[in-house]
mmCIF file of C-alpha atoms in Angstrom:
data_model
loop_
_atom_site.group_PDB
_atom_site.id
_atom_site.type_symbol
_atom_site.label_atom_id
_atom_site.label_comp_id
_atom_site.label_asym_id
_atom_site.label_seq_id
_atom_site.Cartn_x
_atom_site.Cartn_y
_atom_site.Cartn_z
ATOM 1 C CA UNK A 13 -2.653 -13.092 8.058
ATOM 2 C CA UNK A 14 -1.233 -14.830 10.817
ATOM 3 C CA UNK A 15 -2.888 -12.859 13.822
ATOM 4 C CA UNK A 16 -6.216 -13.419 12.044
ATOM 5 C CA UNK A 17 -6.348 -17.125 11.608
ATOM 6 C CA UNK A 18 -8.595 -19.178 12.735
ATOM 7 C CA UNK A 19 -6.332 -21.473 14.500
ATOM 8 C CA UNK A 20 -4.246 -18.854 16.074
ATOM 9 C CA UNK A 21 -7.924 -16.695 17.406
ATOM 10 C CA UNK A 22 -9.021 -20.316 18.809
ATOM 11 C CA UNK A 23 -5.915 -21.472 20.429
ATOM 12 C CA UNK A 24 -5.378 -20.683 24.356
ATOM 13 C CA UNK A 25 -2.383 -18.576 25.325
ATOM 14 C CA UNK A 26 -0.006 -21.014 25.694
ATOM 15 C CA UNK A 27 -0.344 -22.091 22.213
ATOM 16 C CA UNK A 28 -0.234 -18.790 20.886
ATOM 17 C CA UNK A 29 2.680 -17.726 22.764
ATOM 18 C CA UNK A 30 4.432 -21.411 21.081
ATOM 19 C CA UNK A 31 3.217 -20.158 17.521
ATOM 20 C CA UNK A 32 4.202 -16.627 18.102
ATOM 21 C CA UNK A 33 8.171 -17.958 19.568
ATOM 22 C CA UNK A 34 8.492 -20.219 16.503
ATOM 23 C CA UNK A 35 7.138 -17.903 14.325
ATOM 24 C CA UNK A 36 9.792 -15.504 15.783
ATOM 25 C CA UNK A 37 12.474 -18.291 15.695
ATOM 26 C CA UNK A 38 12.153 -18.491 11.932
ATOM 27 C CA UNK A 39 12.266 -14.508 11.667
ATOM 28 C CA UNK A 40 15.122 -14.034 13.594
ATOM 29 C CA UNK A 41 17.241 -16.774 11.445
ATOM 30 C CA UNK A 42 16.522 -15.304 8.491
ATOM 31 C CA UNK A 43 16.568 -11.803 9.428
ATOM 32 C CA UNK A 44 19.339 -11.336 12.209
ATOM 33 C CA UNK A 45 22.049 -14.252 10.356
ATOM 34 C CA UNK A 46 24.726 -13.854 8.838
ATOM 35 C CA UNK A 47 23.825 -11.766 6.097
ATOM 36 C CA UNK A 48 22.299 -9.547 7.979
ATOM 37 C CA UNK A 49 25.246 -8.824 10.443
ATOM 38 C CA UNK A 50 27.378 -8.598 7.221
ATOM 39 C CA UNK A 51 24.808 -5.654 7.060
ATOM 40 C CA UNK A 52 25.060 -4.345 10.470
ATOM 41 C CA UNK A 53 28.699 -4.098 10.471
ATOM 42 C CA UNK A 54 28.483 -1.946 7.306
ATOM 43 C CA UNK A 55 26.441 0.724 8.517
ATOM 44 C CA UNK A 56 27.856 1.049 11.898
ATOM 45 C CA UNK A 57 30.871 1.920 9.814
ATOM 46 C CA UNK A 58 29.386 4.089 7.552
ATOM 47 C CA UNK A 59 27.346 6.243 10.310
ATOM 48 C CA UNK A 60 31.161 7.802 11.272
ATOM 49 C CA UNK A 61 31.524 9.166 7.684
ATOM 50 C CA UNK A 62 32.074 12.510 7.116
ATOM 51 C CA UNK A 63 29.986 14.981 4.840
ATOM 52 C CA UNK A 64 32.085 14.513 1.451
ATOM 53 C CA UNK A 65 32.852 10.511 2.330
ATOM 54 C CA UNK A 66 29.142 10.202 2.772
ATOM 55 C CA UNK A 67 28.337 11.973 -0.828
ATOM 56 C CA UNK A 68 30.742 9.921 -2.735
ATOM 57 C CA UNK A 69 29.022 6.717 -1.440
ATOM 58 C CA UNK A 70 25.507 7.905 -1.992
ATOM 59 C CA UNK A 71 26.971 8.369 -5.469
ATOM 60 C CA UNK A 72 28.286 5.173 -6.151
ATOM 61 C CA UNK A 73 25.398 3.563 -4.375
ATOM 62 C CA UNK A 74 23.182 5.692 -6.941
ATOM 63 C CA UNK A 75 25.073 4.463 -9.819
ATOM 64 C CA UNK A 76 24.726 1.213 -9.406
ATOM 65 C CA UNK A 77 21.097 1.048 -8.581
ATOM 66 C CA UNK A 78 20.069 3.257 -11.616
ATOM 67 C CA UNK A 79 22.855 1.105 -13.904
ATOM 68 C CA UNK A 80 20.740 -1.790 -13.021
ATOM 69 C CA UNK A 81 16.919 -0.283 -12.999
ATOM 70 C CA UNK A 82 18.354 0.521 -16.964
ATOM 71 C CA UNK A 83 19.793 -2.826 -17.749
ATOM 72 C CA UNK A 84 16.612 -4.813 -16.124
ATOM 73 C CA UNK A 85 13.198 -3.180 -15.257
ATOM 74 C CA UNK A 86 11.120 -2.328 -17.982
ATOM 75 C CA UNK A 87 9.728 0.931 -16.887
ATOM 76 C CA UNK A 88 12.789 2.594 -15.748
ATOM 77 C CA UNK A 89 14.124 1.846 -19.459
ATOM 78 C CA UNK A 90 11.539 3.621 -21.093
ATOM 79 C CA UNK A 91 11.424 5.918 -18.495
ATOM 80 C CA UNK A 92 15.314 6.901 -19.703
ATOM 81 C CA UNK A 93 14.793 6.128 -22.956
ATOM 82 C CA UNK A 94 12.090 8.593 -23.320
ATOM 83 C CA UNK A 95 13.711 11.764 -21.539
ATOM 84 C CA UNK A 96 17.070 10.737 -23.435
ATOM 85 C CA UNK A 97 19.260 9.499 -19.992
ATOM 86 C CA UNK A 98 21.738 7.185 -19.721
ATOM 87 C CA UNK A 99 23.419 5.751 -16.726
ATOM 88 C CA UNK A 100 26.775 7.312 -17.569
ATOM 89 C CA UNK A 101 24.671 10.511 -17.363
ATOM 90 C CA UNK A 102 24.802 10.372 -13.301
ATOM 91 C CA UNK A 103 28.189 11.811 -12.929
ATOM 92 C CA UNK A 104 26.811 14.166 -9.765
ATOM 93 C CA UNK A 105 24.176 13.398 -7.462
ATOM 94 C CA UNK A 106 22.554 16.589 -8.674
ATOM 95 C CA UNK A 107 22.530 14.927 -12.264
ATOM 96 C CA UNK A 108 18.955 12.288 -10.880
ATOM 97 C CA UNK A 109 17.276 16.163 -11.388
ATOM 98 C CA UNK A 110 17.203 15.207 -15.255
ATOM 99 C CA UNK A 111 14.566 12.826 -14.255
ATOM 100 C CA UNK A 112 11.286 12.972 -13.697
ATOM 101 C CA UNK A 113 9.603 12.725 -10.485
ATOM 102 C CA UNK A 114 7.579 9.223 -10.160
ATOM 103 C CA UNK A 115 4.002 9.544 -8.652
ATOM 104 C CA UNK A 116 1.619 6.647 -6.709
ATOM 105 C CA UNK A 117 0.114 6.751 -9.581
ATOM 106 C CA UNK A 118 2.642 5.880 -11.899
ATOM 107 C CA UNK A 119 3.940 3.333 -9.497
ATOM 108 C CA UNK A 120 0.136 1.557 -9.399
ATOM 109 C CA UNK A 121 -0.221 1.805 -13.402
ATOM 110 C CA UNK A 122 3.477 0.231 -13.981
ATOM 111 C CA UNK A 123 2.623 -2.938 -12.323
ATOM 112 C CA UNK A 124 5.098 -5.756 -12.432
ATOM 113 C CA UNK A 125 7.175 -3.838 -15.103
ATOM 114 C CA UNK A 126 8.658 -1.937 -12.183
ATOM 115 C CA UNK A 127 10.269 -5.686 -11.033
ATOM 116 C CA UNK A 128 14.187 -6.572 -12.007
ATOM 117 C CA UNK A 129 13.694 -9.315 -14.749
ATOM 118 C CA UNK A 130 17.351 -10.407 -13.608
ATOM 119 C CA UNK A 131 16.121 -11.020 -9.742
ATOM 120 C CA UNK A 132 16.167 -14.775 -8.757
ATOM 121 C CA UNK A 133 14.652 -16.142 -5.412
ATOM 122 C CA UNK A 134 12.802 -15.277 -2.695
ATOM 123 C CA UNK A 135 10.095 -12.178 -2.880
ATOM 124 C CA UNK A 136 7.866 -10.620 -0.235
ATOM 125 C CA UNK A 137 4.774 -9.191 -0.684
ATOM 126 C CA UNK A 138 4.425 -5.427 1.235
ATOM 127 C CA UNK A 139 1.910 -3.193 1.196
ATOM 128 C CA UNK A 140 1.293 0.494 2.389
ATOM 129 C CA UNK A 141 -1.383 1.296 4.695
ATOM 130 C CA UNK A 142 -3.571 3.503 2.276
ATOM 131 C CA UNK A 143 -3.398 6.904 4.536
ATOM 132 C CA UNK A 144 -2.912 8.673 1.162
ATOM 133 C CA UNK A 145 -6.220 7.232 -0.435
ATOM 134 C CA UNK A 146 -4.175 4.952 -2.513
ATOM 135 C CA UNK A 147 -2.912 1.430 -0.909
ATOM 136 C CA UNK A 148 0.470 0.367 -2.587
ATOM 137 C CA UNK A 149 1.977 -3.289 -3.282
ATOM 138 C CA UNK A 150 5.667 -3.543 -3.061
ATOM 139 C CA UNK A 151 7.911 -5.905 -3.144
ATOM 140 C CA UNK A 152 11.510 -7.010 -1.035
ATOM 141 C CA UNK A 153 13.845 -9.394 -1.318
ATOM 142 C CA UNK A 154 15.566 -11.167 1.512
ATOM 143 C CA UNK A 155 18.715 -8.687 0.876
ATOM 144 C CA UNK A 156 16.307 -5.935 1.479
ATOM 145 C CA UNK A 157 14.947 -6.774 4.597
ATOM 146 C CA UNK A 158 18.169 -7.630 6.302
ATOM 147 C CA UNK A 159 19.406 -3.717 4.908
ATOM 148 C CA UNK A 160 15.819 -2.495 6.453
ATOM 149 C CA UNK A 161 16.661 -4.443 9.995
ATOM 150 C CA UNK A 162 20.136 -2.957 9.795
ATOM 151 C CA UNK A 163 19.158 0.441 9.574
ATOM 152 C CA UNK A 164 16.403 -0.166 12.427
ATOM 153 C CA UNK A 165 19.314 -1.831 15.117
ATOM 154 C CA UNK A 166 21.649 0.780 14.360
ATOM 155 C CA UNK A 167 19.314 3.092 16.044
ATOM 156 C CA UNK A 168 18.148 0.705 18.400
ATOM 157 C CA UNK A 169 21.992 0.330 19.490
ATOM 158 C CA UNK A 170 22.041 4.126 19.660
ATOM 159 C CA UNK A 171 19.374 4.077 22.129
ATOM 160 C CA UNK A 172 21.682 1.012 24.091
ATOM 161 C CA UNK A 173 20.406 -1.851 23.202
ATOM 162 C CA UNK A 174 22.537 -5.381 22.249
ATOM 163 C CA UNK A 175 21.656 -8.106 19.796
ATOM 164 C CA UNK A 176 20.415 -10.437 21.833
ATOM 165 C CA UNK A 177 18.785 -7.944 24.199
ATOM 166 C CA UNK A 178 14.832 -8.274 25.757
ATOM 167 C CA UNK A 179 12.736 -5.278 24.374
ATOM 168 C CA UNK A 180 9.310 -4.792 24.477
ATOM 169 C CA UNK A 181 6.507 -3.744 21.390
ATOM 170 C CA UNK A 182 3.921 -1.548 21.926
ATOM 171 C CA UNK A 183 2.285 -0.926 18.161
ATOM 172 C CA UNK A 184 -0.455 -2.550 15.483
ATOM 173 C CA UNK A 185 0.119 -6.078 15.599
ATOM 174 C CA UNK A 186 -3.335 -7.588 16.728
ATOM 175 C CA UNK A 187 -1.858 -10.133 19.115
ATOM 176 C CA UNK A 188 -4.803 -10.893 21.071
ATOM 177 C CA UNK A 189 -8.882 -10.771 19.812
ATOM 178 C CA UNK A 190 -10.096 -7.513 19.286
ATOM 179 C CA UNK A 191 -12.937 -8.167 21.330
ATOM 180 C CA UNK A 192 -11.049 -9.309 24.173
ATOM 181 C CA UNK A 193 -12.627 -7.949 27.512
ATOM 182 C CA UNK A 194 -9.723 -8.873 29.870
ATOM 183 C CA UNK A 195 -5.910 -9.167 30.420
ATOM 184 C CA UNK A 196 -3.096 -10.199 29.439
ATOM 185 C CA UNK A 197 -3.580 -7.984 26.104
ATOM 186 C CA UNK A 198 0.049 -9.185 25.588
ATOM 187 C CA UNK A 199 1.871 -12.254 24.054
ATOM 188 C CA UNK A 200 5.644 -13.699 24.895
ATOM 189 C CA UNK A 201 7.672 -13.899 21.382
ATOM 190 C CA UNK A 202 10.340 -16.342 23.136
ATOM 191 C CA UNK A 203 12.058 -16.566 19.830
ATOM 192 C CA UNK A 204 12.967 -13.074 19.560
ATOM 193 C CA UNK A 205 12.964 -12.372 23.242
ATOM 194 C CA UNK A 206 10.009 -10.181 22.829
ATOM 195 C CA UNK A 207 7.302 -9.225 24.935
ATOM 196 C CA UNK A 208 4.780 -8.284 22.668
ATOM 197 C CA UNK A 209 1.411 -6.197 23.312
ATOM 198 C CA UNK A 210 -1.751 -4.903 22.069
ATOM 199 C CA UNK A 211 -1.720 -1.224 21.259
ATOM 200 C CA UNK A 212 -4.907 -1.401 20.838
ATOM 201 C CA UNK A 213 -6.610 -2.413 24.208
ATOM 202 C CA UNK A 214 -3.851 0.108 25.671
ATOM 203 C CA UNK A 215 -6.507 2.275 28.255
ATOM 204 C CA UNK A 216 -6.435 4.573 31.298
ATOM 205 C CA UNK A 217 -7.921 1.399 32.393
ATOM 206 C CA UNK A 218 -5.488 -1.518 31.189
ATOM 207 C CA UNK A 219 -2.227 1.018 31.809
ATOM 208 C CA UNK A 220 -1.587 -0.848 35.393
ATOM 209 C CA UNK A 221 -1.633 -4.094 33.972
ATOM 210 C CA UNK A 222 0.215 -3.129 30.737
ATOM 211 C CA UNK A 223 3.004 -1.252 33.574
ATOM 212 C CA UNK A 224 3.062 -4.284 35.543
ATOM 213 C CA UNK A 225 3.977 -6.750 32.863
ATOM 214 C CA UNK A 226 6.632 -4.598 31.072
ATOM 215 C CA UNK A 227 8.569 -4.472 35.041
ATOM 216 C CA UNK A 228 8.071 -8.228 35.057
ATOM 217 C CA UNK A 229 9.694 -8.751 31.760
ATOM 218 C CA UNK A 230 12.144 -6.047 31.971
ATOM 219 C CA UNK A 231 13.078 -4.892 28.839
ATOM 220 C CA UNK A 232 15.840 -2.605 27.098
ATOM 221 C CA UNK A 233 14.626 -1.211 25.058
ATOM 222 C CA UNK A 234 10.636 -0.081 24.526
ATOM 223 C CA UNK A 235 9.515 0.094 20.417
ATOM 224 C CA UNK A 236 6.223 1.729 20.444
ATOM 225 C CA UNK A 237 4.447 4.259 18.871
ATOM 226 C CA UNK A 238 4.379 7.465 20.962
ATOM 227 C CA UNK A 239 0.583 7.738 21.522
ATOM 228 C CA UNK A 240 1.199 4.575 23.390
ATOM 229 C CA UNK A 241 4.038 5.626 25.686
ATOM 230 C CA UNK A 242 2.544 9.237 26.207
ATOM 231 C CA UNK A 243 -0.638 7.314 27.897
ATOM 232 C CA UNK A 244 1.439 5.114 30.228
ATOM 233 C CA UNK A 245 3.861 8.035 30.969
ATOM 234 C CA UNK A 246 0.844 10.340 32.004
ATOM 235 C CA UNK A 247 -0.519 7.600 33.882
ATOM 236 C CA UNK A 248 2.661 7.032 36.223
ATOM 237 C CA UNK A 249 2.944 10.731 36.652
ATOM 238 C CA UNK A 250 -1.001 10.850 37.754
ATOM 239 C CA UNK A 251 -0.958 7.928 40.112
ATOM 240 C CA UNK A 252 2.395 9.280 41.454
ATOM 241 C CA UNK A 253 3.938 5.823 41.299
ATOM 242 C CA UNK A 254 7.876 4.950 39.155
ATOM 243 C CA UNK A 255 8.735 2.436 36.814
ATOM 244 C CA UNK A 256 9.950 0.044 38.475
ATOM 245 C CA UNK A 257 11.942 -1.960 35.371
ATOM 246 C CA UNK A 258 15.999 -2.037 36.123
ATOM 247 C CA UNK A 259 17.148 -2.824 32.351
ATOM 248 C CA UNK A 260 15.454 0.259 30.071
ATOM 249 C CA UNK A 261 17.686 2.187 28.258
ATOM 250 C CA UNK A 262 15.597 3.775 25.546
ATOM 251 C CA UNK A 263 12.553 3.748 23.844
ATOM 252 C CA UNK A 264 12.396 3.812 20.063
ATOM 253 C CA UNK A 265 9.283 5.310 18.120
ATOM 254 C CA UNK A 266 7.955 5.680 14.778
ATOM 255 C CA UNK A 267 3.977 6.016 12.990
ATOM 256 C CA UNK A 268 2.961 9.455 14.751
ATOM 257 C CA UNK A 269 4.846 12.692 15.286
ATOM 258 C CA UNK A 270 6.116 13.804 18.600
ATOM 259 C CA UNK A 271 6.333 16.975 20.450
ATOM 260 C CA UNK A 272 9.315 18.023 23.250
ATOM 261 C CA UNK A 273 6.546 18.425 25.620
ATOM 262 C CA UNK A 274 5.907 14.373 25.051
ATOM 263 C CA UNK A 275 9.886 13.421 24.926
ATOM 264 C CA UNK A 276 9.851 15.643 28.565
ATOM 265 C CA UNK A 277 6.978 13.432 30.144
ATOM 266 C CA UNK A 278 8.103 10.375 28.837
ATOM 267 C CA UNK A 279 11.597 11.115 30.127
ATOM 268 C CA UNK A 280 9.851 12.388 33.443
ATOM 269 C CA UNK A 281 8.321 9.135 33.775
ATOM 270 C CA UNK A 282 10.577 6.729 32.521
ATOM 271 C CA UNK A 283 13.930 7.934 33.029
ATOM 272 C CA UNK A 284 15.081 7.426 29.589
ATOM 273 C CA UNK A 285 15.020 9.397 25.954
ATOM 274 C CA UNK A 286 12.826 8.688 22.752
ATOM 275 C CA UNK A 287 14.333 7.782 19.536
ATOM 276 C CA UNK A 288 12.727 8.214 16.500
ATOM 277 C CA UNK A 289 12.296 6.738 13.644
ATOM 278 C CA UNK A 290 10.471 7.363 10.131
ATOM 279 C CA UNK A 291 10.705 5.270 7.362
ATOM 280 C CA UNK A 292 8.357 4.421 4.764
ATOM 281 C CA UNK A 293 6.991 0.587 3.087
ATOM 282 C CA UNK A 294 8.759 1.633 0.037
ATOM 283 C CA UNK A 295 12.223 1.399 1.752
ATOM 284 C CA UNK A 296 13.121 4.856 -0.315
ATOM 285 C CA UNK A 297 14.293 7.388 2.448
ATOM 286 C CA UNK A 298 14.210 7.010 5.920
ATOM 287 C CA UNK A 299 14.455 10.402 8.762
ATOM 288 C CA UNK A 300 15.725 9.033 12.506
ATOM 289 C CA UNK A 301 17.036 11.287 15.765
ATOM 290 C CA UNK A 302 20.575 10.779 17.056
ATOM 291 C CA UNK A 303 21.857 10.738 20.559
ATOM 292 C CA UNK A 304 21.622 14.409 20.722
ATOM 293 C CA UNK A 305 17.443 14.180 20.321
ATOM 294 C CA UNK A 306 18.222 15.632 16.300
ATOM 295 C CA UNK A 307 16.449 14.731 13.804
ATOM 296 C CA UNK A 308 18.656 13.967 10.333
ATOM 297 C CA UNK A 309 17.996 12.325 6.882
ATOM 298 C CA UNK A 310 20.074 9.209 7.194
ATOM 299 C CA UNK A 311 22.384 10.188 4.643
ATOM 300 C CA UNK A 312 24.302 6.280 3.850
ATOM 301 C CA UNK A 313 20.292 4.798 3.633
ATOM 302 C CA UNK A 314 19.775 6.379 0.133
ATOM 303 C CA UNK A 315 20.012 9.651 -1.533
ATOM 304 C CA UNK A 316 17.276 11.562 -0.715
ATOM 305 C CA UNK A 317 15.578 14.696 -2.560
ATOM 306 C CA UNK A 318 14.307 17.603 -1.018
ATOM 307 C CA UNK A 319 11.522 19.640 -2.793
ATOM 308 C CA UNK A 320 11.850 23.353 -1.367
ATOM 309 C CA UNK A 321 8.931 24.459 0.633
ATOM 310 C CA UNK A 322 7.580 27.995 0.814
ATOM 311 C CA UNK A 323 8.708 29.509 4.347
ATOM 312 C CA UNK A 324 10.921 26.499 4.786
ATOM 313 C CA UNK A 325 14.617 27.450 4.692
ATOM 314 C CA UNK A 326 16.465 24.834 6.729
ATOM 315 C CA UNK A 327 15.714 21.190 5.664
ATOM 316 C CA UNK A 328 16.946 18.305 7.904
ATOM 317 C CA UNK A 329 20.224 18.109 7.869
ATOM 318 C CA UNK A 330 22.253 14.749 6.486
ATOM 319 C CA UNK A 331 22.932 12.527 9.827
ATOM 320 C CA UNK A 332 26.760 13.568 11.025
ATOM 321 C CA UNK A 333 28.101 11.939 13.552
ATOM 322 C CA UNK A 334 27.433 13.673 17.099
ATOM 323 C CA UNK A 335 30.319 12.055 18.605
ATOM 324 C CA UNK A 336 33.384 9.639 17.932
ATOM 325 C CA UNK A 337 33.074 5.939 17.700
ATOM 326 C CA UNK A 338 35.428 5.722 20.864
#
């Protein structure tokens, strides 16, 4: 892992920050080029689609996916094969019901015969984080991840951020010892213009420091997870003092669930709204807020199934537009 090696631990902070900016050069030319604003531009079109427009493209979206898991992955052939589907079965998107549901489980025993035999080129290694009991390998492709980052600016947009943009990162990424005593618990990605710190030397102790260096760097947008924000927002309101940053717009969240009580303190202290964001390592559904604080299934990211709850009677609805694009 890159935070973990030796030469990165050793290295002062100058070094790092050079490793982390190249590092960040490389990620940002293969996952903000061309192919990825090809991307972009698609789904800030399709975000303005309309209920039925929206369910004819997670149709034909469907189609094609489950026309090629039948033509080239093993398991989702005898998967069909053995409940008696075919992909010109799918006529409706209520027609995927005559499949089966897929577990962890089945996804762990099915190995590498859940990989496209046809797929050429480059392949990244993924894995979930195990909170189920059950740590999971996947697997993306460079088309995938551009789709992913997509998705994840589109809602960075909504919270007013621009390509290009400074924003800050407040979550896992172990960018400074974990036994370090003493600040900066923070490292300058200059190749993505991000600032990015240690969410896990964040303290009632370290929140001046961590306060002070986000109003130095100034960013638009905050991505954090909310436990992190919550602490720094309760720690302004405490010690009576502002933010003193001129360019935040938004913050963006995701890992941990938030209550209104949070999005009011955090709005109380920063002056700006939370959007959220869940997704999941598999890249199968993905659940985000709008500019009205909403939460939706983001209908033109896949087709999503609901399994009806007892007491539950109003599932999230599909994300609709909340205004116009003009």
């Amino acid at each position: 892992m890159f935070f973990t090696s030796p030469v990165y631990l050793k290295s002062p902070v100058w070094a790092q920050e050079l490793m982390l900016s190249t590092r960040g050069w490389v990620r940002a030319a293969l996952r903000e080029g061309s192919s990825f604003r090809a991307e972009l531009a698609d789904v800030e079109k399709t975000q303005w689609l309309g209920p039925e427009d929206l369910a004819a493209l997670q149709l034909a979206r469907l189609q094609k996916t489950v026309s090629s898991a039948y033509a080239h992955v093993p398991f989702y052939q005898q998967l069909f094969k053995s409940v008696g589907f075919e992909p010109g079965d799918l006529k409706t998107l209520a027609d995927l019901g005559q499949l089966p549901i897929i577990s962890k489980r089945d996804v762990l025993d099915a190995g590498d015969a859940l990989l496209n035999r046809q797929h050429r080129g480059l392949k990244i290694q993924a894995r979930t984080s195990g909170t189920t009991g059950m740590a999971m390998v996947n697997w993306r492709d460079l088309h995938s991840i551009n789709r992913e980052n997509a998705f994840v600016w589109r809602q960075v947009m909504w919270a007013g951020m621009k390509l290009g943009d400074r924003r800050a990162w407040i979550r896992g990424d172990k960018v400074v010892p974990a036994d370090q005593k003493n600040a900066p618990f923070w490292r300058h990605n200059r190749g993505e213009k991000l600032l990015m710190m240690s969410s896990f030397h964040l303290s009632e102790a370290s929140a001046d420091g961590y306060l002070l260096a986000l109003e130095a760097f100034d960013p638009v947008v905050i991505m954090a997870y909310p436990s992190a924000l919550i602490l720094l927002a309760r720690h302004l309101i405490a010690t009576g003092r502002r933010y003193k940053g001129k360019s935040l717009t938004g913050m963006m969240t995701s890992s941990e669930t938030i209550s209104d009580e949070q999005r009011r303190i955090v709005f109380e202290a920063f002056g700006v709204r939370m959007f959220d964001w869940y997704g999941a390592s598999e890249r199968m559904t993905a659940i985000g807020t709008c500019e009205q604080g909403q939460y939706h299934v983001i209908s033109d990211y896949s087709y999503t199934e609901l399994i009806p709850q007892p007491g539950v009677t109003c599932p999230l609805p599909p994300y609709q537009p909340c205004g116009s694009p003009g």
